[in-house]
JSON list of C-alpha atoms and ligand atoms in Angstrom, two decimals:
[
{"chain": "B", "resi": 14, "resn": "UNK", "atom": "CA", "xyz": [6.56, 5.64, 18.13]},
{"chain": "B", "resi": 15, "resn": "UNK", "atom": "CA", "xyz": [8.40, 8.68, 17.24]},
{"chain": "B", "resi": 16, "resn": "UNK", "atom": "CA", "xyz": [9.05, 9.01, 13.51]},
{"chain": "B", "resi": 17, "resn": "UNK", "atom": "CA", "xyz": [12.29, 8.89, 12.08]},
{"chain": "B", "resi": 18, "resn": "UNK", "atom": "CA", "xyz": [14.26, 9.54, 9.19]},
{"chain": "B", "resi": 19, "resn": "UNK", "atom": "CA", "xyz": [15.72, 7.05, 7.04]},
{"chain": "B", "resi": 20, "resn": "UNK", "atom": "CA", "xyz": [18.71, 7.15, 4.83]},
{"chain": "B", "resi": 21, "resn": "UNK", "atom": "CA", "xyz": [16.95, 8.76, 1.32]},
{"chain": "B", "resi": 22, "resn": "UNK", "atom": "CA", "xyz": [15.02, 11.15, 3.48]},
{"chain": "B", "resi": 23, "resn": "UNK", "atom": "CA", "xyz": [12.10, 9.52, 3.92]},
{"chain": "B", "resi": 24, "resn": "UNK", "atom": "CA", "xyz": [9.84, 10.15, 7.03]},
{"chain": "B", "resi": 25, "resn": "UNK", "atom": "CA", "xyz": [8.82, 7.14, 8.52]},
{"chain": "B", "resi": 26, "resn": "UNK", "atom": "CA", "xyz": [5.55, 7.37, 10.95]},
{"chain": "B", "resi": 27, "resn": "UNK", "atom": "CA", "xyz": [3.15, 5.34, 13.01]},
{"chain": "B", "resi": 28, "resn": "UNK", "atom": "CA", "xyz": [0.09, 7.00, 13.50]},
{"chain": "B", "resi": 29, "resn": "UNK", "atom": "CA", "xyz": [-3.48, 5.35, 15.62]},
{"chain": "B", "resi": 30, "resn": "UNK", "atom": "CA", "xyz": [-6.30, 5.68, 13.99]},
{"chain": "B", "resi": 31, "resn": "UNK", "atom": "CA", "xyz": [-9.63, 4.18, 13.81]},
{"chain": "B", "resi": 32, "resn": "UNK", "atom": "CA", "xyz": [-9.78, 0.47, 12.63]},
{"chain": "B", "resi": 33, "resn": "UNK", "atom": "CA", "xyz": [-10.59, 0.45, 9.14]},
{"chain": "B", "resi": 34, "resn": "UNK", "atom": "CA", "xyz": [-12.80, -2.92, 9.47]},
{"chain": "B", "resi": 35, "resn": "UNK", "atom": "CA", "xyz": [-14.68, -1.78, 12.65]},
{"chain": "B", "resi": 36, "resn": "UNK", "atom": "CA", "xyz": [-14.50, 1.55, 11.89]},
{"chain": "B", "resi": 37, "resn": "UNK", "atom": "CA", "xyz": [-13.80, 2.40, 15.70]},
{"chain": "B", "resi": 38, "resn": "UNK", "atom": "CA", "xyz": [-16.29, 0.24, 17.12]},
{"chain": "B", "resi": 39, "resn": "UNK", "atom": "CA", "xyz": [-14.37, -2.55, 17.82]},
{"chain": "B", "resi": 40, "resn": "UNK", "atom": "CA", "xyz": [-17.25, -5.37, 17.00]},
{"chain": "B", "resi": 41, "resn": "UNK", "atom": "CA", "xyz": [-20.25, -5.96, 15.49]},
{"chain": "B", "resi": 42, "resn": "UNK", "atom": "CA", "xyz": [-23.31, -7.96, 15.05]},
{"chain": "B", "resi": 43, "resn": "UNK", "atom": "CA", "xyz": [-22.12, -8.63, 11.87]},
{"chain": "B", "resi": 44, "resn": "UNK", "atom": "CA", "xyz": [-19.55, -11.45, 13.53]},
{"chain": "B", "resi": 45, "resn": "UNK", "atom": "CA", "xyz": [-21.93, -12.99, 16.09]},
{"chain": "B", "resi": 46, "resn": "UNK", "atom": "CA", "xyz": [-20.34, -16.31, 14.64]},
{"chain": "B", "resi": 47, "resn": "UNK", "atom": "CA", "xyz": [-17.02, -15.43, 15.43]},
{"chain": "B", "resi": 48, "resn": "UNK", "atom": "CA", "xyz": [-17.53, -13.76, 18.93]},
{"chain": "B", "resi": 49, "resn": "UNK", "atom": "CA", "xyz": [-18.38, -10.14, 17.42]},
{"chain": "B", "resi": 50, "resn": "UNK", "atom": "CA", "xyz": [-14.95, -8.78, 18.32]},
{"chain": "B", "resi": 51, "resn": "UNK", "atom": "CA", "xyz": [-13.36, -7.64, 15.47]},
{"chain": "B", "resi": 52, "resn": "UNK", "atom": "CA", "xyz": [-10.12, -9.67, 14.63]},
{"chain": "B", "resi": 53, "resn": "UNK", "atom": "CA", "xyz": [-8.09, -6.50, 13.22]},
{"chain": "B", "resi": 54, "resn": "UNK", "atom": "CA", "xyz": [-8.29, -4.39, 16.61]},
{"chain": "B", "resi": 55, "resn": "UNK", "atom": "CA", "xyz": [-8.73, -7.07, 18.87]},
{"chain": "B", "resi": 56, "resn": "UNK", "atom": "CA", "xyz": [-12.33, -5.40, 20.07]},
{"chain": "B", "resi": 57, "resn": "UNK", "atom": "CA", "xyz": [-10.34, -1.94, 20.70]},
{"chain": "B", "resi": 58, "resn": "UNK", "atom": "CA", "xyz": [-10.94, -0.04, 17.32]},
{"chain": "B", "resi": 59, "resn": "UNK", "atom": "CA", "xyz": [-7.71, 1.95, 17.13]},
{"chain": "B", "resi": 60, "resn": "UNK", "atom": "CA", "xyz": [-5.03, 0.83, 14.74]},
{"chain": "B", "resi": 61, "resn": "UNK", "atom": "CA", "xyz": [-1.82, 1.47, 13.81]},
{"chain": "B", "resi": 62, "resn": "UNK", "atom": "CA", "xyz": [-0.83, 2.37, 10.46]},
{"chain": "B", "resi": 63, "resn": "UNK", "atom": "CA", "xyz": [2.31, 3.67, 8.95]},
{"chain": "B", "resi": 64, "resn": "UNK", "atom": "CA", "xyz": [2.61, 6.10, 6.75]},
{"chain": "B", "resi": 65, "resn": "UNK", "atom": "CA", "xyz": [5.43, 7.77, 4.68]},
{"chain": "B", "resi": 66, "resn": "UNK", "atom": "CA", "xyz": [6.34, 10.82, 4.12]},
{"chain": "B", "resi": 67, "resn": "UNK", "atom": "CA", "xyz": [8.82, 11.48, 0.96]},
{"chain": "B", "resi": 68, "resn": "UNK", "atom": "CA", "xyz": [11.44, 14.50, 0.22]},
{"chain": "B", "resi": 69, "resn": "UNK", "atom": "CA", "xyz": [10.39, 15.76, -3.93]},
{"chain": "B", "resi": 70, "resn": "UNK", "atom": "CA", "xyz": [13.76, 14.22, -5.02]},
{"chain": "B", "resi": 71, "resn": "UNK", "atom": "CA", "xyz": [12.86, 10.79, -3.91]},
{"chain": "B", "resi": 72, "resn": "UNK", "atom": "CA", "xyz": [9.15, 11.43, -4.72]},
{"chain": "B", "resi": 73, "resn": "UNK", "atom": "CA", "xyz": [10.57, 11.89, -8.29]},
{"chain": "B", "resi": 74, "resn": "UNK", "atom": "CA", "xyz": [12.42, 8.86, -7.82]},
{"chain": "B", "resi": 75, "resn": "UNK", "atom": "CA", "xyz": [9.94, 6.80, -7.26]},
{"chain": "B", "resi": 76, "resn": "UNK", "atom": "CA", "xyz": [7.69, 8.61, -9.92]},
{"chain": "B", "resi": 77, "resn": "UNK", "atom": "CA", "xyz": [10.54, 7.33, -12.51]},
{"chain": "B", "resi": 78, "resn": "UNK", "atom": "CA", "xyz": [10.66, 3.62, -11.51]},
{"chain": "B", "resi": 79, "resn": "UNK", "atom": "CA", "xyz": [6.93, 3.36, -11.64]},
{"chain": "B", "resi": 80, "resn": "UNK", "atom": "CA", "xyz": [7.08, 5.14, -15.29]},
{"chain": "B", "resi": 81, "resn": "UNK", "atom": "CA", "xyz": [9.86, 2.48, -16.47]},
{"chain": "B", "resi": 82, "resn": "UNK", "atom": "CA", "xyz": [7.68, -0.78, -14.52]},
{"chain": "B", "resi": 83, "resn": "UNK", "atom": "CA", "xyz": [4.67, 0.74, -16.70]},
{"chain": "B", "resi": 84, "resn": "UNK", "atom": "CA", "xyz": [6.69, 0.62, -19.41]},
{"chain": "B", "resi": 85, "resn": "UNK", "atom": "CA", "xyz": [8.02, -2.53, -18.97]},
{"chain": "B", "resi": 86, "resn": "UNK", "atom": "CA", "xyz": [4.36, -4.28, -18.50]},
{"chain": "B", "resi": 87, "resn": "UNK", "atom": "CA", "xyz": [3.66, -2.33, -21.74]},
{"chain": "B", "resi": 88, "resn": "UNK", "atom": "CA", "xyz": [5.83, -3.71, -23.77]},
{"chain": "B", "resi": 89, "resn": "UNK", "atom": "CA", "xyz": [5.56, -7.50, -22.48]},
{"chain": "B", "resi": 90, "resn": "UNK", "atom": "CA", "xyz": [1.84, -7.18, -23.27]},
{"chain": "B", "resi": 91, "resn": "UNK", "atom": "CA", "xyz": [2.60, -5.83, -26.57]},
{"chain": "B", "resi": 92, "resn": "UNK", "atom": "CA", "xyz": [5.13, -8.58, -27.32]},
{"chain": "B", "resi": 93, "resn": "UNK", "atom": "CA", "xyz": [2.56, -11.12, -25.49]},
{"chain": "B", "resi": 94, "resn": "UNK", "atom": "CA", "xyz": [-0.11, -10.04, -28.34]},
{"chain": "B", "resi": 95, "resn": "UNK", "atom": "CA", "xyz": [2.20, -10.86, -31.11]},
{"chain": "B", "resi": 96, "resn": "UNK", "atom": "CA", "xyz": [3.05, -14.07, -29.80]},
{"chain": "B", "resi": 97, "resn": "UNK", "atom": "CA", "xyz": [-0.70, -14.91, -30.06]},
{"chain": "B", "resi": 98, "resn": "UNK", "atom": "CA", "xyz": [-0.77, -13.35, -33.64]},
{"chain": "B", "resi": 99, "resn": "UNK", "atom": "CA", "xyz": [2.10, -15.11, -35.17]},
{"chain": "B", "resi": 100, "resn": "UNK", "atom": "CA", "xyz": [0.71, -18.64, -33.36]},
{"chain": "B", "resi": 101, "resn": "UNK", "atom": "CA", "xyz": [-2.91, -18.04, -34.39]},
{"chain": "S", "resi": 219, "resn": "LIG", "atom": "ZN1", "xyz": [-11.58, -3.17, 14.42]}
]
């Protein structure tokens, strides 16, 4: 698949590489029980995995809304702890 560009600038690819649970070999002894082909690759070992590539603005972007999430999950903790205080 040729990679393409979506709308924030994001570079969308499909790239084949070794399967991660075979590690290329494509079975193993390992799953006799199960026929020794490994599920993932189907007894190939090559795999397709996607990766993204992001411009710096949306980089940044994204680097933001994982700040505020953190945040977020923070602060409900915190609020979760004084719930426990004031009932205990
Ligand atoms: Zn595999």
């Amino acid at each position: 698949m040729l990679p393409f560009l979506s709308q924030n600038g994001t570079i969308h690819q499909e790239l084949e590489t070794d399967c991660d649970r075979c590690g290329g070999a494509g079975q193993s002894d390992k799953w006799y029980f199960t026929g020794k082909v490994c599920f993932k690759c189907g007894g190939d070992g090559r795999m397709l995995t996607k990766r993204k590539e992001y411009t710096s603005e949306h980089e940044e972007k994204l680097r933001k809304q994982r700040e505020k999430r953190a945040e977020k999950k923070r602060l409900a903790a915190t609020e979760e702890n004084q719930d426990k205080l004031i009932k205990s």
